[in-house]
Coordinates of C-alpha atoms and ligand atoms in Angstrom, one line a residue:
M29 CA -2.8 -5.8 -18.0
N30 CA -5.5 -3.1 -18.0
I31 CA -8.1 -2.9 -15.4
L32 CA -11.0 -0.8 -16.3
T33 CA -14.2 0.9 -15.2
P34 CA -17.4 0.2 -16.7
Q35 CA -17.3 3.6 -18.4
Q36 CA -14.1 3.0 -19.7
M37 CA -15.0 -0.3 -21.2
S38 CA -18.1 1.5 -22.6
A39 CA -15.9 4.6 -24.5
C40 CA -13.6 1.3 -25.8
D41 CA -16.7 -0.4 -27.0
Q42 CA -18.4 3.0 -28.6
E43 CA -15.5 4.1 -30.3
T44 CA -14.9 0.8 -32.0
I45 CA -18.5 0.4 -33.0
S46 CA -18.4 4.2 -34.1
T47 CA -15.1 3.7 -36.3
A48 CA -15.0 0.0 -37.5
V49 CA -17.3 -2.8 -36.2
P50 CA -20.9 -2.9 -36.1
E51 CA -22.3 -3.5 -32.4
I52 CA -23.9 -6.9 -33.9
L53 CA -20.0 -8.1 -34.4
L54 CA -18.9 -7.1 -31.3
M55 CA -21.6 -9.1 -29.3
E56 CA -21.2 -12.0 -31.5
A57 CA -17.4 -12.1 -30.7
A58 CA -18.2 -11.9 -27.0
A59 CA -20.9 -14.7 -27.1
R60 CA -18.7 -17.0 -29.1
G61 CA -16.1 -16.5 -26.7
T62 CA -18.9 -17.0 -23.8
A63 CA -19.9 -20.4 -25.5
E64 CA -16.0 -21.5 -25.8
Y65 CA -15.6 -20.8 -22.2
A66 CA -18.9 -22.8 -21.4
V67 CA -17.6 -25.7 -23.5
E68 CA -14.3 -25.6 -21.7
I69 CA -16.3 -25.8 -18.3
I70 CA -18.2 -28.4 -19.4
N71 CA -15.4 -30.6 -20.5
K72 CA -13.2 -30.1 -17.5
E73 CA -16.3 -30.1 -14.8
F74 CA -18.8 -32.9 -16.4
A75 CA -16.0 -35.1 -18.2
D76 CA -16.5 -37.9 -15.4
C77 CA -20.4 -37.8 -15.2
S78 CA -20.8 -38.9 -18.7
I79 CA -23.7 -36.8 -19.3
S80 CA -24.0 -36.4 -23.1
P81 CA -23.9 -33.0 -24.4
N82 CA -27.7 -33.2 -25.6
K83 CA -28.5 -34.3 -21.9
L84 CA -26.7 -31.4 -20.0
K85 CA -29.2 -29.2 -18.8
I86 CA -27.8 -25.7 -19.7
T87 CA -29.8 -22.8 -18.6
I88 CA -29.5 -19.1 -19.9
L89 CA -30.7 -16.3 -17.9
I90 CA -31.1 -13.3 -20.2
G91 CA -31.7 -9.6 -19.3
K92 CA -33.0 -6.8 -21.2
G93 CA -29.8 -4.9 -21.8
N94 CA -26.8 -6.0 -23.8
N95 CA -25.6 -8.5 -21.3
G96 CA -29.0 -10.3 -22.0
G97 CA -27.4 -9.9 -25.9
D98 CA -24.6 -11.8 -25.2
G99 CA -26.5 -14.4 -23.3
L100 CA -29.1 -14.9 -26.2
A101 CA -26.1 -15.1 -28.8
A102 CA -24.2 -17.7 -26.8
A103 CA -27.1 -19.8 -26.3
R104 CA -27.7 -20.1 -30.2
I105 CA -24.4 -21.0 -30.8
L106 CA -24.2 -23.5 -28.1
K107 CA -27.4 -25.3 -29.6
N108 CA -26.0 -25.2 -33.1
W109 CA -23.2 -27.0 -31.8
G110 CA -25.1 -29.6 -30.1
Y111 CA -26.1 -28.7 -26.8
D112 CA -30.0 -27.8 -25.6
P113 CA -30.0 -25.0 -23.8
L114 CA -32.9 -23.4 -22.1
I115 CA -33.2 -19.7 -22.5
I116 CA -35.3 -17.4 -19.2
L117 CA -35.9 -14.0 -20.2
A118 CA -35.9 -11.8 -17.2
C119 CA -38.4 -9.5 -19.1
A120 CA -41.1 -10.1 -21.9
Q121 CA -39.7 -10.7 -24.8
S122 CA -41.5 -7.2 -26.3
D123 CA -39.4 -5.6 -24.0
L124 CA -36.1 -6.7 -26.2
T125 CA -34.6 -3.6 -28.5
G126 CA -32.0 -3.4 -31.2
I127 CA -29.5 -5.7 -31.4
N128 CA -31.0 -8.0 -28.5
Q129 CA -34.5 -8.4 -30.4
E130 CA -32.3 -9.2 -33.5
N131 CA -30.6 -12.2 -31.4
L132 CA -33.9 -13.4 -30.1
A133 CA -35.1 -13.6 -33.8
L134 CA -32.0 -15.5 -34.3
A135 CA -32.8 -17.9 -31.2
K136 CA -36.3 -18.3 -32.5
Y137 CA -35.1 -19.1 -36.1
Y138 CA -32.5 -21.9 -34.6
D139 CA -35.8 -23.4 -32.5
L140 CA -34.5 -22.5 -29.1
L141 CA -36.2 -23.1 -25.9
I142 CA -37.6 -19.8 -24.9
K143 CA -39.9 -19.0 -21.5
E144 CA -40.4 -15.5 -19.8
F145 CA -39.7 -15.6 -15.8
S146 CA -43.2 -14.1 -15.6
Q147 CA -44.9 -16.8 -17.0
I148 CA -43.3 -19.6 -14.7
S149 CA -43.9 -20.3 -11.1
A150 CA -41.4 -19.9 -8.6
E151 CA -41.7 -23.6 -8.1
N152 CA -41.1 -24.6 -11.5
F153 CA -38.1 -22.1 -11.8
S154 CA -36.8 -23.4 -8.7
E155 CA -37.0 -26.8 -10.2
I156 CA -35.1 -25.7 -13.2
I157 CA -32.3 -24.5 -11.3
Q158 CA -31.9 -27.4 -9.1
S159 CA -31.6 -29.5 -12.2
S160 CA -29.4 -27.4 -14.2
N161 CA -25.9 -28.4 -14.8
L162 CA -24.4 -25.3 -16.2
I163 CA -26.5 -21.6 -15.3
I164 CA -25.6 -19.0 -17.5
D165 CA -26.1 -15.7 -16.0
A166 CA -26.6 -12.9 -18.6
L167 CA -28.8 -10.8 -16.8
L168 CA -27.1 -7.6 -15.7
G169 CA -23.6 -6.9 -16.9
T170 CA -21.7 -3.2 -16.5
G171 CA -24.9 -1.4 -16.9
I172 CA -26.0 -2.1 -13.6
K173 CA -27.4 1.0 -11.4
G174 CA -27.6 1.1 -7.8
K175 CA -29.5 -1.4 -5.9
L176 CA -31.6 -4.2 -7.8
R177 CA -34.9 -3.6 -9.0
G178 CA -38.1 -5.1 -10.5
N179 CA -38.1 -8.9 -10.7
F180 CA -34.3 -9.4 -10.6
K181 CA -33.9 -9.3 -7.1
Q182 CA -36.3 -12.3 -7.0
I183 CA -34.9 -13.8 -10.0
I184 CA -31.3 -13.7 -8.0
A185 CA -32.8 -15.1 -4.7
L186 CA -34.2 -18.0 -6.0
I187 CA -31.2 -18.9 -8.1
N188 CA -29.2 -18.6 -4.8
K189 CA -31.6 -20.0 -3.2
N190 CA -31.8 -23.3 -5.1
R191 CA -28.2 -23.9 -6.5
T192 CA -27.1 -27.1 -5.5
K193 CA -23.4 -28.0 -5.2
Q194 CA -23.5 -31.4 -7.0
N195 CA -23.0 -31.5 -10.7
Q196 CA -23.6 -27.5 -11.1
Q197 CA -21.6 -24.7 -12.1
L198 CA -22.4 -21.2 -12.7
L199 CA -20.7 -19.3 -15.4
A200 CA -21.5 -15.4 -15.1
V201 CA -21.1 -13.0 -19.1
D202 CA -19.0 -10.1 -17.9
I203 CA -20.1 -10.0 -14.6
P204 CA -21.6 -11.8 -12.1
S205 CA -25.0 -10.2 -11.7
G206 CA -25.9 -7.9 -8.7
I207 CA -21.8 -6.7 -8.6
N208 CA -20.8 -3.5 -9.4
G209 CA -18.6 -3.4 -12.1
F210 CA -16.9 0.0 -10.7
D211 CA -16.2 -1.0 -7.0
G212 CA -17.1 -4.4 -6.4
S213 CA -19.8 -3.5 -4.4
I214 CA -23.3 -6.0 -4.0
A215 CA -26.5 -4.3 -5.4
G216 CA -28.5 -6.1 -2.5
Q217 CA -27.8 -9.5 -3.8
A218 CA -25.3 -10.8 -6.2
L219 CA -25.1 -14.4 -7.8
Q220 CA -21.9 -16.3 -7.1
A221 CA -20.1 -17.3 -10.3
D222 CA -17.7 -20.3 -10.4
Y223 CA -16.3 -18.8 -13.5
T224 CA -17.0 -15.3 -15.2
A225 CA -16.4 -14.8 -19.1
T226 CA -15.3 -10.8 -19.3
M227 CA -15.2 -9.1 -22.3
A228 CA -11.9 -7.3 -23.7
A229 CA -10.6 -6.3 -20.3
Y230 CA -10.9 -7.1 -16.5
K231 CA -13.3 -4.8 -14.7
R232 CA -12.4 -3.3 -11.6
G233 CA -15.4 -4.5 -9.9
L234 CA -14.4 -8.4 -10.4
L235 CA -11.0 -7.8 -8.5
L236 CA -12.0 -5.4 -5.8
Y237 CA -13.8 -6.9 -2.7
P238 CA -16.2 -8.0 -2.1
G239 CA -16.7 -8.7 -6.0
R240 CA -13.9 -10.5 -6.4
D241 CA -15.4 -13.5 -4.2
Y242 CA -18.2 -13.6 -6.4
S243 CA -16.3 -14.1 -9.9
G244 CA -14.9 -17.2 -9.4
Q245 CA -12.3 -18.1 -12.1
I246 CA -12.2 -15.4 -14.9
K247 CA -11.4 -15.2 -18.5
I248 CA -10.8 -12.4 -20.7
I249 CA -12.7 -12.7 -24.0
E250 CA -11.0 -11.2 -26.6
I251 CA -13.8 -9.4 -28.6
G252 CA -12.1 -7.5 -31.5
I253 CA -11.6 -4.3 -29.5
K254 CA -7.8 -3.1 -30.2
P255 CA -5.5 -3.0 -27.6
T256 CA -4.4 0.4 -28.5
T257 CA -8.0 1.7 -27.6
I258 CA -7.9 0.0 -24.3
K259 CA -4.7 1.8 -23.5
Q260 CA -6.0 5.1 -24.4
K261 CA -9.0 4.8 -22.7
S262 CA -7.8 3.2 -19.5
D263 CA -6.6 5.6 -16.8
G264 CA -3.3 3.5 -16.5
L265 CA -4.3 1.0 -13.6
Q266 CA -2.6 -2.2 -14.1
L267 CA -3.1 -5.8 -12.8
F268 CA 0.3 -6.9 -11.5
T269 CA 0.9 -10.6 -13.1
E270 CA 3.4 -13.1 -13.3
N271 CA 4.9 -12.0 -16.8
D272 CA 5.4 -8.8 -14.7
A273 CA 7.0 -10.6 -11.9
L274 CA 9.3 -12.4 -14.3
K275 CA 10.3 -9.4 -15.8
L276 CA 10.9 -7.3 -12.9
L277 CA 13.0 -10.2 -10.9
P278 CA 16.8 -8.8 -10.5
R279 CA 19.0 -10.8 -12.9
R280 CA 21.6 -12.3 -10.6
R281 CA 25.4 -11.5 -11.7
N282 CA 27.5 -15.0 -11.7
D283 CA 30.6 -12.3 -11.0
G284 CA 28.5 -10.7 -8.3
H285 CA 29.8 -10.2 -4.4
K286 CA 28.1 -9.5 -1.7
G287 CA 28.1 -5.7 -2.1
S288 CA 26.5 -6.2 -5.6
F289 CA 23.4 -7.4 -4.2
G290 CA 22.5 -4.5 -2.1
K291 CA 23.8 -3.2 1.3
V292 CA 20.2 -2.8 2.9
G293 CA 19.5 -1.0 6.6
I294 CA 16.8 -1.9 8.5
L295 CA 15.7 0.6 11.4
A296 CA 13.4 -1.2 13.1
G297 CA 12.6 -3.1 17.0
S298 CA 12.3 -2.1 20.5
V299 CA 11.6 -4.0 23.6
G300 CA 8.8 -6.6 23.2
M301 CA 8.7 -5.9 19.7
T302 CA 12.0 -8.0 18.6
G303 CA 9.8 -10.2 16.0
A304 CA 9.2 -7.3 13.9
A305 CA 13.0 -6.6 13.5
Y306 CA 13.5 -10.6 13.1
F307 CA 10.7 -10.8 10.4
S308 CA 11.9 -7.7 8.3
S309 CA 15.6 -8.3 8.3
R310 CA 15.3 -12.6 7.5
A311 CA 12.7 -11.7 4.4
A312 CA 15.4 -9.3 3.3
I313 CA 18.4 -11.8 3.7
K314 CA 15.8 -14.5 2.2
T315 CA 15.2 -12.1 -0.8
G316 CA 18.7 -12.0 -2.2
S317 CA 20.3 -9.0 -0.3
G318 CA 23.9 -9.0 -0.2
L319 CA 24.5 -7.7 3.3
V320 CA 21.5 -6.8 6.2
Y321 CA 22.3 -4.1 8.4
L322 CA 19.9 -4.1 11.5
L323 CA 20.1 -1.0 13.2
T324 CA 18.6 -1.4 16.7
T325 CA 18.7 -1.7 20.5
A326 CA 21.6 -3.9 22.1
E327 CA 18.8 -6.0 23.6
V328 CA 17.0 -6.6 20.4
E329 CA 20.3 -7.0 18.0
Q330 CA 21.1 -9.7 20.7
T331 CA 18.0 -11.6 20.6
V332 CA 18.0 -11.3 16.5
A333 CA 21.1 -12.1 16.0
S334 CA 21.3 -15.4 18.4
Q335 CA 18.3 -16.6 15.3
L336 CA 19.8 -14.8 12.4
P337 CA 23.6 -15.0 12.7
E338 CA 23.4 -13.3 8.7
I339 CA 22.5 -10.0 9.7
V340 CA 25.3 -7.4 10.6
G341 CA 24.0 -5.5 13.9
H342 CA 24.3 -1.9 14.0
I343 CA 23.7 -1.3 17.7
L344 CA 22.2 2.1 18.5
K345 CA 21.5 4.2 21.7
A346 CA 18.6 3.1 23.5
K347 CA 16.4 4.5 26.8
S348 CA 13.9 2.4 28.4
G349 CA 14.1 0.0 25.6
H350 CA 13.5 2.1 22.5
I351 CA 15.7 4.0 20.3
A352 CA 16.8 7.1 21.7
E353 CA 16.8 10.7 19.8
T354 CA 20.6 10.6 20.8
A355 CA 21.3 8.1 17.9
L356 CA 20.1 10.3 15.2
T357 CA 23.5 11.1 14.0
D358 CA 24.9 7.7 14.0
I359 CA 21.9 6.6 12.2
L360 CA 22.4 9.6 9.3
E361 CA 26.1 9.1 9.3
F362 CA 25.7 5.3 9.1
S363 CA 23.3 5.6 6.5
S364 CA 25.7 6.8 4.0
Q365 CA 27.1 3.4 3.3
L366 CA 23.8 2.2 2.4
D367 CA 21.9 1.5 -1.1
V368 CA 18.2 1.5 0.7
L369 CA 17.0 2.1 4.3
A370 CA 13.9 0.6 5.7
V371 CA 12.5 2.3 9.1
G372 CA 9.7 1.2 11.1
P373 CA 8.9 -2.0 12.0
G374 CA 8.4 -2.4 15.8
L375 CA 10.0 1.0 16.3
G376 CA 7.1 1.5 19.0
Q377 CA 5.7 5.0 19.3
S378 CA 7.5 7.3 21.3
K379 CA 8.5 11.3 21.0
A380 CA 12.2 10.2 20.3
I381 CA 10.9 8.3 17.1
K382 CA 9.0 10.9 15.7
E383 CA 12.1 13.0 15.9
I384 CA 14.0 10.4 14.2
I385 CA 11.7 10.2 11.6
T386 CA 11.1 13.7 11.1
A387 CA 14.8 14.1 10.6
L388 CA 15.7 11.3 8.3
L389 CA 13.0 12.8 6.1
K390 CA 14.8 16.2 5.9
N391 CA 18.5 14.6 5.8
L392 CA 18.8 11.7 3.7
K393 CA 18.6 11.4 -0.2
L394 CA 18.6 7.4 -0.7
P395 CA 15.5 5.1 -1.2
L396 CA 13.7 5.2 2.0
I397 CA 11.2 2.8 3.1
I398 CA 8.7 3.8 6.2
D399 CA 6.6 1.2 7.4
A400 CA 4.5 0.7 10.3
D401 CA 5.6 2.8 13.5
G402 CA 7.3 4.7 11.0
I403 CA 4.6 5.8 9.2
N404 CA 2.4 6.6 12.8
A405 CA 5.4 9.0 13.8
I406 CA 5.1 11.1 10.4
T407 CA 4.1 14.6 11.7
D408 CA 3.9 16.8 8.8
L409 CA 2.9 15.4 5.2
N410 CA 4.9 17.9 3.5
D411 CA 8.1 16.4 4.8
L412 CA 7.3 13.5 2.7
R413 CA 6.5 15.7 -0.4
D414 CA 10.3 17.4 0.1
Y415 CA 11.9 14.0 0.6
Q416 CA 14.9 14.6 -1.4
G417 CA 15.4 11.0 -2.5
E418 CA 12.7 7.9 -3.6
L419 CA 10.1 7.3 -0.8
L420 CA 7.9 4.5 -0.2
L421 CA 5.2 4.3 2.4
T422 CA 3.5 1.1 3.1
P423 CA 0.5 1.6 5.4
H424 CA -2.2 -0.8 6.0
P425 CA -5.4 0.9 6.2
G426 CA -5.3 2.2 9.7
E427 CA -2.0 3.6 9.4
F428 CA -3.1 4.8 6.4
A429 CA -6.4 6.6 7.9
H430 CA -4.4 8.0 10.8
L431 CA -1.8 9.4 8.4
I432 CA -4.4 11.4 6.1
G433 CA -7.0 11.9 9.0
K434 CA -9.6 9.8 7.1
D435 CA -12.2 7.2 8.3
I436 CA -10.9 3.3 7.5
A437 CA -14.1 2.6 5.9
D438 CA -14.1 5.9 3.6
I439 CA -10.5 4.8 2.4
E440 CA -11.9 1.2 1.6
K441 CA -14.8 2.4 -0.3
Q442 CA -12.1 4.2 -2.7
R443 CA -9.0 2.6 -2.1
I444 CA -7.6 3.0 -5.6
E445 CA -8.3 6.6 -6.2
I446 CA -7.4 7.4 -2.5
A447 CA -3.7 5.7 -2.8
R448 CA -3.2 7.0 -6.4
N449 CA -4.0 10.9 -5.2
F450 CA -2.2 10.7 -2.3
A451 CA 1.2 9.3 -4.0
S452 CA 1.0 12.0 -7.0
Q453 CA -0.2 14.4 -4.9
Y454 CA 2.9 13.7 -2.1
N455 CA 5.4 12.5 -5.2
L456 CA 6.0 9.3 -3.6
N457 CA 5.6 5.6 -4.0
L458 CA 2.6 3.9 -1.9
I459 CA 1.7 0.3 -0.9
L460 CA -1.8 0.3 0.8
K461 CA -2.4 -3.1 2.1
G462 CA -5.3 -4.9 2.2
A463 CA -7.6 -7.4 0.4
A464 CA -6.5 -6.0 -3.4
T465 CA -3.4 -4.2 -2.2
V466 CA -2.8 -1.0 -4.3
I467 CA 0.5 -0.1 -5.4
A468 CA 0.3 3.5 -6.6
G469 CA 3.6 5.6 -7.7
K470 CA 4.0 9.2 -9.1
N471 CA 2.0 10.6 -12.1
Q472 CA -0.8 8.4 -11.5
T473 CA 0.9 4.8 -12.3
A474 CA -0.7 2.3 -10.3
F475 CA -1.1 -1.5 -9.8
L476 CA -3.7 -3.8 -8.2
N477 CA -2.3 -6.8 -6.7
Q478 CA -4.5 -10.4 -6.7
T479 CA -2.2 -12.8 -5.3
G480 CA -2.1 -13.6 -1.2
C481 CA -4.4 -15.2 1.3
N482 CA -6.5 -14.4 4.2
G483 CA -4.2 -16.5 6.5
M484 CA -1.7 -13.7 5.5
A485 CA -3.5 -11.2 8.1
T486 CA -1.3 -12.7 10.9
A487 CA 1.3 -10.5 13.3
G488 CA 4.6 -10.0 11.2
S489 CA 3.4 -10.4 7.8
G490 CA 3.8 -6.8 7.1
D491 CA 7.4 -7.0 8.6
V492 CA 8.0 -9.6 6.0
L493 CA 7.0 -7.4 2.9
T494 CA 9.0 -4.5 4.3
G495 CA 12.2 -7.1 4.0
I496 CA 11.3 -8.0 0.7
V497 CA 11.0 -4.7 -1.1
T498 CA 13.5 -3.5 1.0
A499 CA 16.0 -6.6 -0.4
L500 CA 14.7 -5.9 -4.1
I501 CA 15.5 -2.0 -4.2
G502 CA 18.8 -3.1 -3.0
Q503 CA 19.3 -5.4 -5.9
G504 CA 18.4 -2.2 -8.1
V505 CA 14.8 -2.3 -9.1
S506 CA 13.4 0.7 -9.1
V507 CA 11.4 1.8 -6.0
F508 CA 8.0 1.6 -7.5
E509 CA 8.8 -1.7 -9.6
A510 CA 10.2 -3.2 -6.2
A511 CA 7.0 -2.1 -4.5
A512 CA 4.8 -4.3 -6.7
L513 CA 7.0 -6.8 -7.2
A514 CA 7.1 -7.5 -3.6
V515 CA 3.8 -7.5 -2.9
Y516 CA 3.2 -9.9 -5.3
L517 CA 5.8 -12.3 -4.6
H518 CA 4.7 -12.0 -0.9
G519 CA 1.3 -12.6 -1.5
R520 CA 2.6 -15.7 -3.6
A521 CA 4.5 -17.0 -1.1
G522 CA 1.5 -16.8 1.3
E523 CA -0.5 -18.7 -1.0
N524 CA 1.8 -21.4 -1.4
S525 CA 2.1 -21.7 2.7
A526 CA -1.5 -21.6 3.0
L527 CA -1.9 -24.8 0.3
K528 CA 0.3 -26.5 2.3
L529 CA -0.6 -25.5 6.2
S530 CA -4.2 -23.9 5.8
D531 CA -4.8 -20.2 6.3
F532 CA -5.6 -20.6 9.9
S533 CA -2.1 -22.0 10.6
L534 CA -0.3 -19.6 8.0
T535 CA 2.6 -17.8 9.9
A536 CA 4.8 -15.1 9.0
S537 CA 7.9 -17.2 9.4
N538 CA 5.8 -19.7 6.8
I539 CA 6.1 -17.2 4.0
I540 CA 9.6 -16.3 4.4
D541 CA 10.1 -20.0 4.5
N542 CA 8.2 -20.3 0.9
L543 CA 10.0 -17.4 -0.8
G544 CA 12.9 -20.1 -1.8
S545 CA 10.9 -22.2 -3.6
L546 CA 8.8 -19.7 -5.5
F547 CA 12.2 -18.0 -6.5
K548 CA 13.0 -21.6 -7.5
K549 CA 9.7 -21.8 -9.7
L550 CA 10.1 -18.3 -11.3
E551 CA 13.6 -18.8 -12.1
I552 CA 13.0 -22.0 -13.9
E553 CA 9.6 -20.3 -15.6
S554 CA 11.9 -17.3 -16.9
C555 CA 14.5 -19.5 -18.5
Ligands
NPW17 N1 -21.6 -2.2 -26.1 C1 -21.5 -3.0 -26.6 O1 -21.2 -3.1 -27.5 C2 -21.1 -4.3 -25.9 C3 -21.3 -4.9 -24.4 N2 -21.4 -6.2 -24.2 C4 -21.9 -6.5 -23.1 O2 -23.1 -5.4 -22.8 C5 -22.8 -5.3 -21.2 C6 -23.3 -3.9 -20.8 O3 -24.6 -3.7 -21.4 P1 -25.6 -2.5 -21.1 O4 -24.8 -1.3 -21.1 O5 -26.7 -2.7 -22.0 O6 -26.1 -2.9 -19.5 P2 -26.7 -4.2 -18.9 O7 -25.6 -4.5 -18.0 O8 -26.9 -5.5 -19.9 O9 -27.5 -3.9 -17.7 C7 -28.6 -2.8 -18.6 C8 -30.0 -3.5 -18.2 O10 -30.0 -3.4 -16.7 C9 -31.0 -2.7 -16.1 N3 -30.7 -2.2 -14.9 C10 -29.5 -1.4 -14.4 N4 -29.6 -1.5 -13.2 C11 -30.2 -2.5 -12.8 C12 -30.7 -2.7 -11.4 N5 -30.3 -2.1 -10.6 N6 -31.8 -3.4 -11.0 C13 -32.6 -4.2 -12.4 N7 -32.6 -3.8 -13.5 C14 -31.2 -3.2 -13.7 C15 -31.5 -1.7 -17.2 O11 -33.0 -1.1 -17.3 P3 -33.3 0.0 -17.0 O12 -32.4 0.9 -16.4 O13 -33.0 0.5 -19.1 O14 -34.7 0.0 -16.6 C16 -31.0 -2.2 -18.6 O15 -31.9 -3.0 -19.1 C17 -21.7 -5.7 -20.8 O16 -21.8 -6.1 -19.7 C18 -21.4 -6.9 -21.9 O17 -21.7 -8.2 -21.4 C19 -20.8 -7.0 -24.9 O18 -21.6 -7.7 -25.6 C20 -19.5 -6.3 -26.0 C21 -20.0 -5.3 -26.8
K18 K1 -23.8 -11.2 -16.1

């Protein structure tokens, strides 16, 4: 499912208008979709309150641009369906132009009650907001530029101050006012929507933080823009959905044996960091790997095997509790029998690890996943580009900042662009973790993930993800698709754990424990 920038959305609108559909028809479709969503929300939220449609207080806030035009037309449609919305304009009636002025005239024709904000006292406006059951926000859409100007600052502040928790919902048209559609940043203040009716496609700002926190439940309104136009104007950024997951989940052959479900290797662990080896190995087993080889020190192997007898240990030479440089030949030889190798969880930081990572990048050809301490041990970015097989890096923003020599804050501001450019430049696959994880592949292919919850920011969670993606690659999923699928599954399993245990109490083990029921649910849905 495509995710667009405001500019790309505007290009879709313009092409559709200039080639076929009059602008007022597009706006009418947007308004009708918004009105239908409003009725859906009313039926869902107010069914038990026994408020009849004409008693339900609907307030529609209108800005000067086309977002306001959508709101004006939606108000008229709701009126014709038996509701009695109040329109409040942020500007003077005479400031509206073009199709927005036409929609104002239609609203007047159908006897809607219209007020201008400047003619209402702040006290009166506050009372209107407090007593509204449904507030429809059509103040600012994707056309917002910079910080809030004029009376928008005051209007948004008054709405935020006077919103009530009981019997009130806020539906944003296209995007909550104050949220930037490009990067999800806030223009000083923003309205907190319970629901958003967004036109034709997701806008990036709805899915990136902090915008995601303001958007509530998002519904895409089909307004007559052809899917081919959206595809052509988009830059290829996709939302990874459950449908994608169902398509990509490996089909397990009934005549399969353990060799057919992947011989995967995990090079992990050191003294004091046994957990990382345990979590990544256990997640790989629970994601369907036929054989999980844990390549590690004797001490780590002994501890992990005592908790997880399903692993096959391969003990490496060690020094002071860490894998030694002298283990390199053994690792290279052992890797020749594997389908995929994951390197990094809990390895610790040492000169030996740097030497090993460099040598693996220069000599191996199999799908290679580098995570955590493995990423910190990369010394030359050119080694990544020169890798002879498929490569996947799975950094969190801190590891990525260290790798590419940038500040975490700069990365967060442009996480999509930076991830995509890096993956293209070094011809690899990348999972840039965080809220709204980006999965970037070669040639600018990219997914944005929306599953997961804050409880997953916990020790061992990243190691679990490494185990999941390793197992999927071992079962034949392509590295890029396995990366996106793993992030999606990891997030869903985390969400399910949090539902049972809360975000506070969620642990890495809980994520793994929830993989089984998630696979069961997806298996049933794919039938
Ligand atoms: N194109 C189409 O056919 C379709 C478009 N559609 C709809 O149109 C929306 C986009 O419409 P849009 O481009 O008119 O922009 P919009 O979001 O209404 O804002 C522009 C207004 O905001 C103002 N303004 C800007 N920044 C501001 C700030 N910081 N603080 C205060 N004011 C600020 C700006 O003021 P100005 O700069 O002119 O002074 C101008 O008046 C889109 O979200 C969707 O809902 C759908 O109907 C489908 C068909
Ligand atoms: K809006």
